[in-house]
Tab-separated table of N, CA, C and O in Angstrom:
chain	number	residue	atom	x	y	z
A	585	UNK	N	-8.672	-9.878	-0.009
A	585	UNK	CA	-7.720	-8.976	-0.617
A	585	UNK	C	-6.603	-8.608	0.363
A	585	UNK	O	-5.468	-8.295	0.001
A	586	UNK	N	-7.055	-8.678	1.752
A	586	UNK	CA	-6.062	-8.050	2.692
A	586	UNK	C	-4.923	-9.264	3.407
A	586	UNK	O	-4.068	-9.178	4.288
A	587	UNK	N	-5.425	-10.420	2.511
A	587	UNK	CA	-4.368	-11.747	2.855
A	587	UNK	C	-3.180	-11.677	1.288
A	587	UNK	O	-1.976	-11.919	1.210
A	588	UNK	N	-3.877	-11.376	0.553
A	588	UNK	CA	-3.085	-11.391	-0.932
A	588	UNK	C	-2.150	-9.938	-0.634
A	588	UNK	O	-0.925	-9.942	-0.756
A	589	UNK	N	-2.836	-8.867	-0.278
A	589	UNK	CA	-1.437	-7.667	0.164
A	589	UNK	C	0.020	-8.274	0.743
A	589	UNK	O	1.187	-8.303	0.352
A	590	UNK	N	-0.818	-8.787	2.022
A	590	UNK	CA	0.014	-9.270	2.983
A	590	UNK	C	1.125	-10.153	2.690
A	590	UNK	O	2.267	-10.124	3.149
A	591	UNK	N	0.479	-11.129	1.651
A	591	UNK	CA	1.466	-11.988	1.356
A	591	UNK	C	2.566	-11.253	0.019
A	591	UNK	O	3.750	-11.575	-0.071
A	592	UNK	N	2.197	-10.700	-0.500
A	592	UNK	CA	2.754	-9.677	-1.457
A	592	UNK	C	3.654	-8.851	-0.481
A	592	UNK	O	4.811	-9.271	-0.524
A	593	UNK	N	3.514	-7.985	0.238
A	593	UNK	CA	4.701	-7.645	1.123
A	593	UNK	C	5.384	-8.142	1.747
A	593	UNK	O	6.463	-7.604	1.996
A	594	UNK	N	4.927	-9.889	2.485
A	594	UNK	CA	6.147	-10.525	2.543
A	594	UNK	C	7.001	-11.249	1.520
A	594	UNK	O	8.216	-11.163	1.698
A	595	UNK	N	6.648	-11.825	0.663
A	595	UNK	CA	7.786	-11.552	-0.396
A	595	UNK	C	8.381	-10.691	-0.485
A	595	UNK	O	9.551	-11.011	-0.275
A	596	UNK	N	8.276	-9.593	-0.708
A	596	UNK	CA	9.203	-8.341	-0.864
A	596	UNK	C	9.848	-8.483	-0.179
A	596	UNK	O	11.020	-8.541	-0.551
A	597	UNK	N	9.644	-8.589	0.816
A	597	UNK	CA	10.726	-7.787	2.079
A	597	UNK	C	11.626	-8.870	2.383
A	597	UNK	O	12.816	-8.691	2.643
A	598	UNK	N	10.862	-10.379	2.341
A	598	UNK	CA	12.178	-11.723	2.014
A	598	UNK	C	12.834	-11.403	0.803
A	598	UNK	O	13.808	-12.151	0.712
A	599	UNK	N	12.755	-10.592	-0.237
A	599	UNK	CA	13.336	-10.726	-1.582
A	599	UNK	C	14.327	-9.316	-1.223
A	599	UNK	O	15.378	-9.179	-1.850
A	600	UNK	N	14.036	-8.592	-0.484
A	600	UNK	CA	14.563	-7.273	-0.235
A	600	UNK	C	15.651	-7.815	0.523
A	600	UNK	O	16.789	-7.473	0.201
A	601	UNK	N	15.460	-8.707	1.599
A	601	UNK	CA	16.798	-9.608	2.850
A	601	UNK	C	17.689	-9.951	1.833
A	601	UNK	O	18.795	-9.415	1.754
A	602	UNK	N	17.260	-10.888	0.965
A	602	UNK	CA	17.993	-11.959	0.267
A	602	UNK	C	18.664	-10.955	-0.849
A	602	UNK	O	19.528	-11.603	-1.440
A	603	UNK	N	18.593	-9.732	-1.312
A	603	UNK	CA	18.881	-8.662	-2.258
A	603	UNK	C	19.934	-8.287	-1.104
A	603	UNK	O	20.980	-8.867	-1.396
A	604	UNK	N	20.062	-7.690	-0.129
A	604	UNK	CA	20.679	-6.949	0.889
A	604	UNK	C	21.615	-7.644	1.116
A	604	UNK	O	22.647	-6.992	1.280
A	605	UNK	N	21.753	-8.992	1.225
A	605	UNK	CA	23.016	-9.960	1.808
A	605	UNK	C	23.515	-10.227	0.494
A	605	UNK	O	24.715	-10.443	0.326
A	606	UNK	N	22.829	-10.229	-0.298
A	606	UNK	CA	23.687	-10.060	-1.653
A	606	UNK	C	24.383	-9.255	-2.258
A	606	UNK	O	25.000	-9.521	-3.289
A	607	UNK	N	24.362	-7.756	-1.472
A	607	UNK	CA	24.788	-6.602	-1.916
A	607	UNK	C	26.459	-6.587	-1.617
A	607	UNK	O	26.984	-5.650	-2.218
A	608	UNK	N	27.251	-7.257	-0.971
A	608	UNK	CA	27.945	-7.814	-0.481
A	608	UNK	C	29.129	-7.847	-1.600
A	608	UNK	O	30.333	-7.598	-1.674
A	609	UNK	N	28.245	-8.226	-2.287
A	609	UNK	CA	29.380	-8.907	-3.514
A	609	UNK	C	29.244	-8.205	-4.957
A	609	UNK	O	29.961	-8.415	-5.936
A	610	UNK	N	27.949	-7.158	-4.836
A	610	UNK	CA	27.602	-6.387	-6.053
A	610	UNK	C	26.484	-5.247	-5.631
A	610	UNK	O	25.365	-5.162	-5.124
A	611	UNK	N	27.165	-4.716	-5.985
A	611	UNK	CA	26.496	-2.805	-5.379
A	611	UNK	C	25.324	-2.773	-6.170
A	611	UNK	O	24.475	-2.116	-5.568
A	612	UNK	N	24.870	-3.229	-7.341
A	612	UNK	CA	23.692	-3.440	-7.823
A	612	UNK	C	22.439	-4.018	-7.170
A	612	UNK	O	21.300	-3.554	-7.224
A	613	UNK	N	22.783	-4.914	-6.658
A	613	UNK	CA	21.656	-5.542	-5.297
A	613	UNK	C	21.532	-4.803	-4.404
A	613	UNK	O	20.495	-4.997	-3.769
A	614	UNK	N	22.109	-4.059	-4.075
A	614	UNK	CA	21.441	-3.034	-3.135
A	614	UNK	C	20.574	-1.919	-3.370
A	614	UNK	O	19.795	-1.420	-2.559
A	615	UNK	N	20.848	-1.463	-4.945
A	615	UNK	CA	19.467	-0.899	-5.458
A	615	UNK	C	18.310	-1.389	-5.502
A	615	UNK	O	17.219	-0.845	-5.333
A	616	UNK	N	18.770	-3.198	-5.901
A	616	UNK	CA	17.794	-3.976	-5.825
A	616	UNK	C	16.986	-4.114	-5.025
A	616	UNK	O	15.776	-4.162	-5.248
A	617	UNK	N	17.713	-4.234	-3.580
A	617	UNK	CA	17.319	-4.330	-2.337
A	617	UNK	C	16.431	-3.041	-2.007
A	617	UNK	O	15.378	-3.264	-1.409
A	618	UNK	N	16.671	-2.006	-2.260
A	618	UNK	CA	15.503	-0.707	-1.728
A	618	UNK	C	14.450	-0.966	-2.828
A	618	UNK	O	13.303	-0.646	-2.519
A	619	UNK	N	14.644	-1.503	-4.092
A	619	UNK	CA	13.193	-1.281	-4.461
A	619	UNK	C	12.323	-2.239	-4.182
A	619	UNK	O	11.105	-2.067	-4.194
A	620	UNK	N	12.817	-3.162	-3.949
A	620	UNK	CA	12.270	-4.532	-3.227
A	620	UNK	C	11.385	-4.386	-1.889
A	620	UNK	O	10.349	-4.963	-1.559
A	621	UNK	N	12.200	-3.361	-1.203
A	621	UNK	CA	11.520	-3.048	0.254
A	621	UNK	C	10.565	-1.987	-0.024
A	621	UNK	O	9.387	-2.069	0.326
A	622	UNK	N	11.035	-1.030	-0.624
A	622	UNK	CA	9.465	0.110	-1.321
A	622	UNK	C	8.524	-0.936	-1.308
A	622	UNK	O	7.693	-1.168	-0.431
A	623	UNK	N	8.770	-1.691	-2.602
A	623	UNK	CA	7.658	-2.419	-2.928
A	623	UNK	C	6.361	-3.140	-1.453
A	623	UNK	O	5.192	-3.043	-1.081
A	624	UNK	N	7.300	-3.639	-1.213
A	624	UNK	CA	7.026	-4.020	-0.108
A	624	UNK	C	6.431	-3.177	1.159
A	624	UNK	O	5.936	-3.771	2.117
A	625	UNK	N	6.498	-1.985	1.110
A	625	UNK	CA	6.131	-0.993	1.732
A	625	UNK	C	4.789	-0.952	1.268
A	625	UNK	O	3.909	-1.117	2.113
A	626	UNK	N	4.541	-0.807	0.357
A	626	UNK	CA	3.603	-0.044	-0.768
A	626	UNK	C	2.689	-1.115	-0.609
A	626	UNK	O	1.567	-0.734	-0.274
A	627	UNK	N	2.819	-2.284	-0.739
A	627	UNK	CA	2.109	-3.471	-0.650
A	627	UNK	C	1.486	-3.368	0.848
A	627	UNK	O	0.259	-3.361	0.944
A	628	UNK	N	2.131	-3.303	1.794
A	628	UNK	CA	1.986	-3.574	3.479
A	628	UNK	C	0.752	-2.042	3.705
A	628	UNK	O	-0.290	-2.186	4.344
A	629	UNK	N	1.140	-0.706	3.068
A	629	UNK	CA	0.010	-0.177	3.213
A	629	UNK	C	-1.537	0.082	2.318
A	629	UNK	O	-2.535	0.772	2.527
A	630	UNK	N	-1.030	-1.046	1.041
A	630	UNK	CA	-2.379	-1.342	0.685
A	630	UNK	C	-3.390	-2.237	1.437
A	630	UNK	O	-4.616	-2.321	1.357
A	631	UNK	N	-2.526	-2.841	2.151
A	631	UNK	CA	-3.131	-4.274	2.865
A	631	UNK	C	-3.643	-3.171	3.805
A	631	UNK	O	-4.869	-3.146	3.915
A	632	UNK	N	-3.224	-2.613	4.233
A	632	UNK	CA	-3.742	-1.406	5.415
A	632	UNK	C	-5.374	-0.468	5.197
A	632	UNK	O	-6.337	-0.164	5.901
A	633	UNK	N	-4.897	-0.274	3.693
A	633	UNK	CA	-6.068	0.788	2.981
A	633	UNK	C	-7.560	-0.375	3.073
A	633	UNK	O	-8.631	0.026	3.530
A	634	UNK	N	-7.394	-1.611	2.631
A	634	UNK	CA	-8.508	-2.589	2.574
A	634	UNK	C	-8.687	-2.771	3.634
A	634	UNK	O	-9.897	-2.867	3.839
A	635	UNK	N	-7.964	-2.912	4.720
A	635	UNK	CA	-8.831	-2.988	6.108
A	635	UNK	C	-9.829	-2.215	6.321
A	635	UNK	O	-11.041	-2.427	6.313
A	636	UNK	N	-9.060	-1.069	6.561
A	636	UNK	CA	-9.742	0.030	6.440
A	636	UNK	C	-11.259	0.242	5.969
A	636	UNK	O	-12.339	0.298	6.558
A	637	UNK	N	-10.858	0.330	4.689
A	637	UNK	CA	-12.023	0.314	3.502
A	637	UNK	C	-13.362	-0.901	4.533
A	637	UNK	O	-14.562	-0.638	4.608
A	638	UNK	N	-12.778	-1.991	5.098
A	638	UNK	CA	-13.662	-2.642	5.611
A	638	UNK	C	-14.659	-2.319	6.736
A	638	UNK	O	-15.704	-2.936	6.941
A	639	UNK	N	-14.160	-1.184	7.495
A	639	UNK	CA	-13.941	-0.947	8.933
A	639	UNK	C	-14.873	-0.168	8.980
A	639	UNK	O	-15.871	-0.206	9.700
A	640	UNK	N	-14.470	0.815	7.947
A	640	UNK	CA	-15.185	2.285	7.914
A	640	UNK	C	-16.669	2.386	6.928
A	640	UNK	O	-16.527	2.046	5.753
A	641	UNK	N	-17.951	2.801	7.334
A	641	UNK	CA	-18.721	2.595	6.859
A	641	UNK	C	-18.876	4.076	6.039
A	641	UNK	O	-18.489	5.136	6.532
A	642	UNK	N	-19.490	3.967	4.741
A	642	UNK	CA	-19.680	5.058	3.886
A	642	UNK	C	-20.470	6.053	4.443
A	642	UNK	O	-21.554	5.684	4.894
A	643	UNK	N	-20.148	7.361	4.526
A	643	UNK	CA	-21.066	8.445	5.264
A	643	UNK	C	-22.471	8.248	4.795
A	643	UNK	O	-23.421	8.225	5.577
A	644	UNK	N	-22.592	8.094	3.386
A	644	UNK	CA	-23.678	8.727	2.720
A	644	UNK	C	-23.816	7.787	1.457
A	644	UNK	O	-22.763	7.587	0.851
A	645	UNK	N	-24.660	7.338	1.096
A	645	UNK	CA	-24.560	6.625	-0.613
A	645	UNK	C	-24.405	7.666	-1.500
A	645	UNK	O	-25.029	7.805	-2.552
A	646	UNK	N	-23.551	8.401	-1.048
A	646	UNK	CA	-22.747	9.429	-1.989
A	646	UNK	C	-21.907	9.815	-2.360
A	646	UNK	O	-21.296	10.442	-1.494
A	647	UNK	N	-21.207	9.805	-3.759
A	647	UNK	CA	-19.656	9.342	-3.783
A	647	UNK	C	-18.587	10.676	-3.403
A	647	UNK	O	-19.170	11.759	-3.467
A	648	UNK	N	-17.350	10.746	-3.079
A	648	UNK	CA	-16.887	11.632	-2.239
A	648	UNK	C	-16.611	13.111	-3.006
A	648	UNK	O	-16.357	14.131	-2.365
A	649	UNK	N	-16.688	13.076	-4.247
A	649	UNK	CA	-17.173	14.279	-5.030
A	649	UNK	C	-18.043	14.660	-5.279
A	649	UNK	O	-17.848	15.778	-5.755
A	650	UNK	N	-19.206	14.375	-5.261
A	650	UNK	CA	-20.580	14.923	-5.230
A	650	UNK	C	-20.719	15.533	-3.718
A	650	UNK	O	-21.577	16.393	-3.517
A	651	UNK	N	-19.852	15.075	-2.629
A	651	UNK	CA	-20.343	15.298	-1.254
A	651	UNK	C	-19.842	16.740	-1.005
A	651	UNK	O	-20.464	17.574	-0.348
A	652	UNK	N	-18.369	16.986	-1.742
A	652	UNK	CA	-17.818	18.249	-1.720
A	652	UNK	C	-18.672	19.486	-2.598
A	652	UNK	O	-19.064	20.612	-2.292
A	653	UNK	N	-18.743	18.589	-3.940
A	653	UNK	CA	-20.209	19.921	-4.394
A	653	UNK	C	-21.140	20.606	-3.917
A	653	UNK	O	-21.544	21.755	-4.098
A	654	UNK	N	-21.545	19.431	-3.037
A	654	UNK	CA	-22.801	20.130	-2.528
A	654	UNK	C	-22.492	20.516	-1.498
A	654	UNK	O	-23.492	21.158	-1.178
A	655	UNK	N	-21.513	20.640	-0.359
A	655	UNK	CA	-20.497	21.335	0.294
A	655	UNK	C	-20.590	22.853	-0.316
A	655	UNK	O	-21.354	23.637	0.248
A	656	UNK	N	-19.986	23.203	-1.226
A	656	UNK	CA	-19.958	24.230	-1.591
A	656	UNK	C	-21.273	25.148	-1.943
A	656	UNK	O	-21.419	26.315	-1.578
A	657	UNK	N	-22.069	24.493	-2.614
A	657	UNK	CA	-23.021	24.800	-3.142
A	657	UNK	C	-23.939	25.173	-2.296
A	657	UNK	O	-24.691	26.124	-2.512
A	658	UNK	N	-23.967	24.342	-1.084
A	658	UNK	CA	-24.768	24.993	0.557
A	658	UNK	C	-24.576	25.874	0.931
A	658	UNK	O	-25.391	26.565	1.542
A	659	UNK	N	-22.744	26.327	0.555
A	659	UNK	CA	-22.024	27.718	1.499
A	659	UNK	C	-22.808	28.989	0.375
A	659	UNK	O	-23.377	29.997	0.793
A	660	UNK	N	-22.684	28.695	-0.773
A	660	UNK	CA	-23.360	29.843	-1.528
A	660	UNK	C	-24.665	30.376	-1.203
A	660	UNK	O	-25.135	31.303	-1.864
């Protein structure tokens, strides 16, 4: 999953270049061009989140709202 991000944000950000040097000749491509690079942003820190997700081992076989319940439910 964290090769398919990756490659998903580089497109963008080649499609965001090639939008930007195009802006040149039409002020519309340059809107083009920032949403292209968002995108591309957005993509580059999903690829980030799945590392992650890989890295980090689950505290507890317990999902992260049940962990806060009973958080609370201890303080009572």
């Amino acid at each position: 999953m964290e090769r398919l991000w990756l490659i998903v944000s580089m497109l963008c950000v080649m499609a965001a270049a090639l939008l930007l040097w195009r802006a040149q000749v039409d002020e519309a491509y340059g809107r083009a061009a920032f949403v292209a690079g968002a995108l591309g942003a957005v993509a580059w820190f999903l690829r980030l989140r799945a590392q992650l997700r890989k890295t980090i081992p689950p505290a507890i076989n317990m999902p992260a709202d049940d962990a806060e319940e009973n958080d609370a439910q201890d303080e009572n």
